[in-house]
Coordinates of C-alpha atoms and ligand atoms in Angstrom, one line a residue:
X1 CA 0.0 0.0 0.0
X2 CA 1.5 3.4 -1.0
X3 CA 0.6 6.4 1.1
X4 CA 1.1 9.9 -0.2
X5 CA 1.9 12.6 2.4
X6 CA 1.7 16.3 1.6
X7 CA 4.6 17.8 3.6
X8 CA 7.9 16.2 4.4
X9 CA 8.7 17.5 7.9
X10 CA 9.2 15.7 11.1
X11 CA 5.6 14.6 11.3
X12 CA 6.0 13.0 7.8
X13 CA 9.2 11.4 9.0
X14 CA 7.5 9.9 12.1
X15 CA 4.5 8.7 9.9
X16 CA 7.1 6.9 7.7
X17 CA 8.9 5.4 10.7
X18 CA 5.5 4.0 12.0
X19 CA 4.3 2.8 8.6
X20 CA 7.3 1.0 7.2
X21 CA 7.0 -2.0 9.6
X22 CA 3.4 -2.4 8.5
X23 CA 4.5 -2.7 4.9
X24 CA 3.4 0.7 3.8
X25 CA 5.4 2.7 1.3
X26 CA 5.6 6.5 1.3
X27 CA 5.7 9.3 -1.2
X28 CA 6.1 12.9 0.1
X29 CA 5.3 16.2 -1.6
X30 CA 7.7 18.8 -0.2
X31 CA 9.2 21.9 -1.8
X32 CA 12.4 22.1 0.4
X33 CA 15.5 20.0 -0.1
X34 CA 16.8 17.5 2.4
X35 CA 13.5 17.3 4.3
X36 CA 13.2 15.2 7.5
X37 CA 10.9 12.6 5.7
X38 CA 13.4 12.1 2.8
X39 CA 14.9 9.1 4.5
X40 CA 11.6 7.3 4.6
X41 CA 10.4 7.3 1.0
X42 CA 10.3 9.0 -2.4
X43 CA 10.1 12.8 -2.3
X44 CA 8.5 14.9 -5.1
X45 CA 10.2 18.2 -4.7
X46 CA 7.7 20.9 -5.8
X47 CA 5.5 23.6 -4.5
X48 CA 2.2 22.3 -3.0
X49 CA 0.1 23.9 -5.8
X50 CA 2.2 22.6 -8.8
X51 CA -0.4 20.7 -10.8
X52 CA 2.2 18.6 -12.8
X53 CA 3.8 17.6 -9.5
X54 CA 0.4 16.7 -8.0
X55 CA -0.2 14.4 -11.0
X56 CA 3.2 12.7 -10.3
X57 CA 2.5 12.6 -6.5
X58 CA -1.0 11.1 -6.9
X59 CA -0.1 8.4 -9.4
X60 CA -0.7 4.8 -8.0
X61 CA -1.3 6.0 -4.4
X62 CA -3.7 4.0 -2.3
X63 CA -4.4 6.9 0.1
X64 CA -3.2 10.4 0.8
X65 CA -2.9 12.5 3.9
X66 CA -1.0 15.6 5.0
X67 CA 1.2 16.5 7.9
X68 CA 0.6 20.2 8.3
X69 CA -2.6 22.2 8.0
X70 CA -1.6 25.0 5.6
X71 CA -2.0 22.7 2.6
X72 CA -3.7 24.9 -0.1
X73 CA -7.4 24.3 -0.2
X74 CA -7.2 23.7 -4.0
X75 CA -4.5 21.0 -3.5
X76 CA -6.6 19.2 -0.9
X77 CA -9.7 19.3 -3.2
X78 CA -7.7 18.2 -6.2
X79 CA -6.5 15.1 -4.3
X80 CA -9.9 14.4 -2.7
X81 CA -11.5 14.4 -6.2
X82 CA -9.1 11.7 -7.4
X83 CA -8.3 9.5 -4.4
X84 CA -9.0 8.9 -0.7
X85 CA -7.7 12.0 1.2
X86 CA -8.0 11.9 5.0
X87 CA -8.8 14.0 7.0
X88 CA -11.3 15.4 4.5
X89 CA -10.9 18.9 3.0
X90 CA -13.8 20.2 5.2
X91 CA -11.9 19.5 8.4
X92 CA -8.8 21.0 6.8
X93 CA -10.5 24.2 5.8
X94 CA -12.0 24.7 9.3
X95 CA -8.6 24.2 10.9
X96 CA -7.1 26.8 8.5
X97 CA -9.3 29.6 9.6
X98 CA -9.5 30.6 13.3
X99 CA -12.9 32.2 13.0
X100 CA -14.4 29.1 11.2
X101 CA -12.8 26.9 13.8
X102 CA -14.2 28.8 16.8
X103 CA -17.6 29.1 15.2
X104 CA -17.6 25.3 14.5
X105 CA -16.7 24.6 18.2
X106 CA -19.4 27.0 19.4
X107 CA -22.1 25.5 17.2
X108 CA -21.3 22.1 18.6
X109 CA -21.5 23.2 22.2
X110 CA -17.8 23.1 22.7
X111 CA -17.0 26.1 25.0
X112 CA -15.0 29.0 23.5
X113 CA -14.0 32.4 24.8
X114 CA -15.6 35.6 23.3
X115 CA -14.1 36.3 19.9
X116 CA -14.7 38.6 16.9
X117 CA -13.5 38.9 13.3
X118 CA -11.5 41.9 12.2
X119 CA -11.2 42.3 8.4
X120 CA -11.1 46.2 8.1
X121 CA -10.2 49.0 10.5
X122 CA -13.9 49.6 10.8
X123 CA -14.5 46.2 12.5
X124 CA -12.3 47.1 15.5
X125 CA -14.9 49.1 17.5
X126 CA -17.5 46.4 17.0
X127 CA -15.0 43.7 17.9
X128 CA -14.2 45.5 21.2
X129 CA -17.9 45.5 22.1
X130 CA -17.8 41.7 22.0
X131 CA -14.3 41.1 23.4
X132 CA -12.9 43.3 26.1
X133 CA -9.2 43.6 26.9
X134 CA -7.0 41.8 27.8
X135 CA -7.2 40.0 24.5
X136 CA -5.1 38.3 21.8
X137 CA -5.1 39.5 18.2
X138 CA -4.2 36.6 15.9
X139 CA -4.1 36.3 12.1
X140 CA -7.1 34.2 10.9
X141 CA -4.8 32.1 8.8
X142 CA -1.3 30.7 8.7
X143 CA -0.3 31.2 12.3
X144 CA 1.6 28.5 14.1
X145 CA 3.7 28.2 17.3
X146 CA 2.5 31.5 18.5
X147 CA 3.5 33.4 15.3
X148 CA 1.1 36.1 14.0
X149 CA -0.2 37.0 17.4
X150 CA -0.2 40.1 19.7
X151 CA -1.3 40.1 23.3
X152 CA -3.2 43.3 24.2
X153 CA -3.2 44.3 27.8
X154 CA -6.1 45.9 29.7
X155 CA -4.1 48.9 30.7
X156 CA -4.6 50.8 27.4
X157 CA -6.5 54.1 27.8
X158 CA -7.4 54.0 24.1
X159 CA -8.3 50.3 23.2
X160 CA -9.4 51.1 19.6
X161 CA -6.1 52.7 18.8
X162 CA -4.2 49.9 20.7
X163 CA -5.9 47.2 18.6
X164 CA -5.5 49.2 15.4
X165 CA -1.7 49.4 15.9
X166 CA -1.4 45.7 16.6
X167 CA -3.6 44.9 13.6
X168 CA -1.3 47.0 11.4
X169 CA 1.8 45.3 12.9
X170 CA 0.3 41.9 11.8
X171 CA 0.0 43.3 8.2
X172 CA -3.7 44.4 8.1
X173 CA -4.7 40.8 7.2
X174 CA -8.0 39.3 8.4
X175 CA -7.6 38.6 12.1
X176 CA -9.5 37.2 15.1
X177 CA -9.7 39.2 18.4
X178 CA -10.2 36.7 21.2
X179 CA -10.4 37.2 25.0
X180 CA -7.2 36.3 26.9
X181 CA -8.1 33.2 28.9
X182 CA -6.9 33.1 32.5
X183 CA -6.0 29.4 32.4
X184 CA -4.5 27.3 35.1
X185 CA -3.2 24.7 32.7
X186 CA -3.2 23.7 29.0
X187 CA -4.2 20.3 27.8
X188 CA -4.8 18.5 24.5
X189 CA -6.9 15.5 23.5
X190 CA -5.7 13.3 20.7
X191 CA -8.2 10.9 19.2
X192 CA -8.4 8.8 16.1
X193 CA -11.5 7.9 14.1
X194 CA -11.5 5.0 11.6
X195 CA -14.1 3.3 9.5
X196 CA -13.7 -0.3 8.3
X197 CA -15.9 -1.6 5.5
X198 CA -18.9 -3.3 7.2
X199 CA -18.0 -2.2 10.7
X200 CA -19.1 1.5 10.9
X201 CA -16.9 4.1 12.6
X202 CA -14.8 3.7 15.8
X203 CA -13.0 6.4 17.8
X204 CA -10.1 5.7 20.1
X205 CA -8.9 8.4 22.6
X206 CA -5.4 8.8 24.1
X207 CA -5.3 10.0 27.7
X208 CA -5.6 13.7 28.3
X209 CA -2.2 15.4 27.8
X210 CA -1.0 18.4 29.9
X211 CA 1.2 20.8 27.9
X212 CA 3.4 23.7 28.7
X213 CA 4.4 26.3 26.1
X214 CA 7.3 28.7 26.0
X215 CA 7.2 31.7 23.6
X216 CA 4.1 30.1 22.0
X217 CA 6.0 26.8 21.2
X218 CA 5.3 23.5 22.9
X219 CA 8.0 22.9 25.6
X220 CA 6.7 19.9 27.5
X221 CA 3.9 17.3 27.4
X222 CA 2.9 15.1 30.3
X223 CA 0.8 12.0 30.7
X224 CA -1.1 11.4 33.0
X225 CA -2.1 15.1 33.1
X226 CA -1.4 16.3 36.7
X227 CA -4.3 18.8 36.4
X228 CA -6.8 16.1 35.9
X229 CA -6.6 13.9 39.0
X230 CA -10.2 12.8 38.9
X231 CA -10.4 12.3 35.1
X232 CA -13.3 14.8 34.7
X233 CA -11.5 17.0 32.2
X234 CA -10.7 14.0 30.1
X235 CA -14.3 12.9 30.1
X236 CA -15.4 16.4 28.9
X237 CA -12.6 16.6 26.3
X238 CA -13.6 13.2 24.9
X239 CA -17.2 14.3 24.6
X240 CA -16.2 17.5 22.7
X241 CA -13.8 15.7 20.4
X242 CA -16.3 13.0 19.6
X243 CA -18.9 15.6 18.7
X244 CA -16.4 17.3 16.4
X245 CA -15.2 14.2 14.7
X246 CA -18.7 12.8 14.1
X247 CA -20.0 16.1 12.8
X248 CA -17.1 16.3 10.3
X249 CA -17.2 12.6 9.5
X250 CA -13.5 12.8 10.3
X251 CA -11.1 10.0 9.5
X252 CA -7.6 10.0 11.0
X253 CA -5.9 11.5 14.0
X254 CA -7.0 14.9 15.4
X255 CA -5.6 17.0 18.2
X256 CA -7.8 19.6 20.1
X257 CA -6.1 22.0 22.5
X258 CA -7.9 23.3 25.5
X259 CA -7.4 25.8 28.3
X260 CA -8.2 24.6 31.8
X261 CA -10.2 27.3 33.7
X262 CA -12.2 27.4 36.9
X263 CA -15.3 27.1 34.7
X264 CA -13.9 24.0 32.9
X265 CA -12.4 23.5 29.5
X266 CA -12.2 26.2 26.8
X267 CA -11.2 25.1 23.3
X268 CA -8.3 26.9 21.7
X269 CA -7.6 25.1 18.4
X270 CA -7.7 21.9 16.5
X271 CA -5.0 20.3 14.3
X272 CA -6.4 17.8 11.7
X273 CA -3.3 15.6 11.8
X274 CA -0.8 14.0 14.2
X275 CA 0.3 16.5 16.7
X276 CA 3.5 17.4 18.7
X277 CA 1.7 16.9 22.0
X278 CA 1.3 13.2 21.0
X279 CA 4.9 12.4 20.3
X280 CA 5.2 10.6 23.6
X281 CA 2.8 7.9 22.2
X282 CA 5.7 6.5 20.1
X283 CA 7.3 5.2 23.3
X284 CA 4.6 5.6 25.9
X285 CA 1.5 4.0 24.3
X286 CA 0.8 0.6 22.9
X287 CA 0.0 2.1 19.5
X288 CA 1.4 5.5 18.5
X289 CA -0.7 8.3 17.1
X290 CA 1.3 7.9 13.9
X291 CA 0.5 4.2 13.5
X292 CA -3.1 4.8 14.4
X293 CA -3.4 7.6 11.9
X294 CA -2.1 5.3 9.2
X295 CA -4.4 2.5 10.3
X296 CA -7.4 4.9 10.2
X297 CA -6.7 6.3 6.7
X298 CA -5.9 2.8 5.4
X299 CA -9.3 1.5 6.6
X300 CA -7.7 -0.9 9.1
X301 CA -8.7 -1.5 12.7
X302 CA -7.3 0.9 15.3
X303 CA -4.6 -0.3 17.8
X304 CA -4.8 0.1 21.5
X305 CA -4.3 3.6 22.8
X306 CA -3.4 2.3 26.3
X307 CA -0.4 3.9 28.0
X308 CA 2.8 2.1 29.0
X309 CA 2.9 3.9 32.3
X310 CA 3.7 7.7 32.6
X311 CA 5.5 9.8 30.0
X312 CA 7.1 13.2 29.7
X313 CA 8.1 14.7 26.3
X314 CA 10.3 17.7 25.9
X315 CA 11.0 19.4 22.6
X316 CA 14.5 20.2 21.4
X317 CA 14.4 23.6 19.8
X318 CA 17.3 25.4 18.0
X319 CA 20.0 22.8 18.6
X320 CA 20.1 19.3 20.1
X321 CA 22.2 18.8 23.2
X322 CA 25.0 16.2 22.9
X323 CA 23.4 12.8 22.2
X324 CA 25.5 10.9 24.7
X325 CA 24.3 13.2 27.5
X326 CA 20.6 12.8 26.5
X327 CA 20.9 9.0 26.3
X328 CA 22.5 8.9 29.7
X329 CA 19.2 10.1 31.2
X330 CA 17.2 7.3 32.8
X331 CA 14.1 6.3 30.8
X332 CA 15.1 8.5 27.9
X333 CA 14.2 7.9 24.2
X334 CA 15.7 10.3 21.8
X335 CA 14.1 11.3 18.5
X336 CA 16.2 13.6 16.1
X337 CA 14.6 14.9 12.9
X338 CA 17.7 15.1 10.8
X339 CA 17.5 18.9 10.7
X340 CA 20.4 21.4 10.9
X341 CA 20.5 23.7 13.9
X342 CA 18.6 27.0 13.6
X343 CA 17.2 29.2 16.2
X344 CA 13.5 28.5 16.9
X345 CA 13.4 25.3 14.9
X346 CA 12.1 22.0 16.4
X347 CA 15.1 19.7 15.8
X348 CA 14.0 16.7 17.9
X349 CA 12.3 15.6 21.1
X350 CA 13.0 13.3 24.1
X351 CA 10.4 11.1 25.7
X352 CA 10.9 9.8 29.2
X353 CA 8.6 6.8 29.9
X354 CA 8.4 4.8 33.2
X355 CA 5.8 2.6 34.9
X356 CA 4.9 5.4 37.4
X357 CA 5.1 9.2 37.2
X358 CA 7.1 9.3 40.5
X359 CA 10.0 7.7 38.7
X360 CA 10.1 10.6 36.1
X361 CA 10.6 13.5 38.5
X362 CA 14.5 13.6 38.7
X363 CA 15.1 12.6 35.0
X364 CA 12.6 15.3 34.0
X365 CA 14.5 17.9 35.9
X366 CA 17.8 16.8 34.4
X367 CA 16.3 16.8 30.9
X368 CA 14.9 20.3 31.5
X369 CA 18.4 21.5 32.3
X370 CA 19.9 19.9 29.2
X371 CA 17.3 20.9 26.7
X372 CA 18.2 24.6 26.6
X373 CA 16.3 26.2 23.7
X374 CA 17.8 28.6 21.2
X375 CA 15.0 30.9 20.1
Ligands
AMP401 P1 -2.0 29.2 19.5 O1 -1.2 29.5 18.3 O2 -3.4 29.7 19.4 O3 -2.0 27.7 19.9 O4 -1.3 29.9 20.7 C1 -0.1 29.5 21.3 C2 -0.1 29.6 22.8 O5 -0.4 31.0 23.1 C3 -1.2 28.9 23.5 O6 -0.8 27.5 23.7 C4 -1.3 29.6 24.8 O7 -0.3 29.3 25.7 C5 -1.2 31.1 24.3 N1 -2.5 31.6 24.0 C6 -3.0 31.7 22.7 N2 -4.3 32.2 22.7 C7 -4.6 32.5 24.0 C8 -5.7 33.0 24.7 N3 -6.8 33.4 24.0 N4 -5.6 33.2 26.0 C9 -4.5 32.8 26.7 N5 -3.4 32.3 26.1 C10 -3.4 32.1 24.8

């Protein structure tokens, strides 16, 4: 079975690493040279909207998927018209637009904070009637890892002017103004939905993951989530993610990020793909998110999402510390993406997995000291 993946970054690489033992072959569509997925299959090196390249990419594929959400809508539709593309273009288009995303959540009863769209300078006054400061102004499209965002404090004496300046700084592109959420923790729920011929659809959930960000980039993920001792947050997250997947007739892995507040969960965003906060599943779950995503899009039965104890994952950003020092940490599993060092770039991650969370305290502290980020 040959699977086409739009994008050849580290997520494509980890899909390849999960799929090769199952007998899958891979073809990646990726414009940059020496991409992380290059070691795992054929690479068609071309822009994502190059029609000739898409023809070559799609030839003799059994299925196609993507590893990042900024795939051009036309490319997704072109592929979906010719072969089985999962997740479907509708899920992709919702995840590409923060207003559509929040509106979809709200319509499904998934809690969101107050938000408003800003397309012209004239929208700012109306937006401030719906959303009071402190707030975050984000570009509607193409933001990732905290890029394309400005935090607006409540101290401003002239909020209209304050928002206008931030909007101009972001390039006067369509934006969302959303209330700043006073959260006590951030969590994500990763789930996979599959449909096998004659069996209907099934959904498998990974445990709730607690995440910490630094400068808008994921720093650390932990399972079990310390903030969810009684499992109530996980139950709520599962209910929301199930509603979302069923309404979109979604196939594949999804990640939904939430803020934890005194009033419960507030949805931040969704990723229609495998997700950085699920990297620990390679070492810490019976079946990784990567393998389960491939099983789902291939119409196969899902593997168990059960944990092998507790896990902590820390991203390596900018430059990887010396391998020998990382591997000397108890319970450590190192994953390097084959990327050269560059400030702000995710070059790898380390997962610590042990039967009980208590065993991970000291190794986590040691790893936190080693994994110094270059931003
Ligand atoms: P995002 O690109 O939307 O995932 O934002 C990156 C990170 O910025 C989030 O994980 C939060 O830590 C922070 N953040 C984004 N939006 C908000 C918000 N409305 N309220 C509080 N923190 C936010």
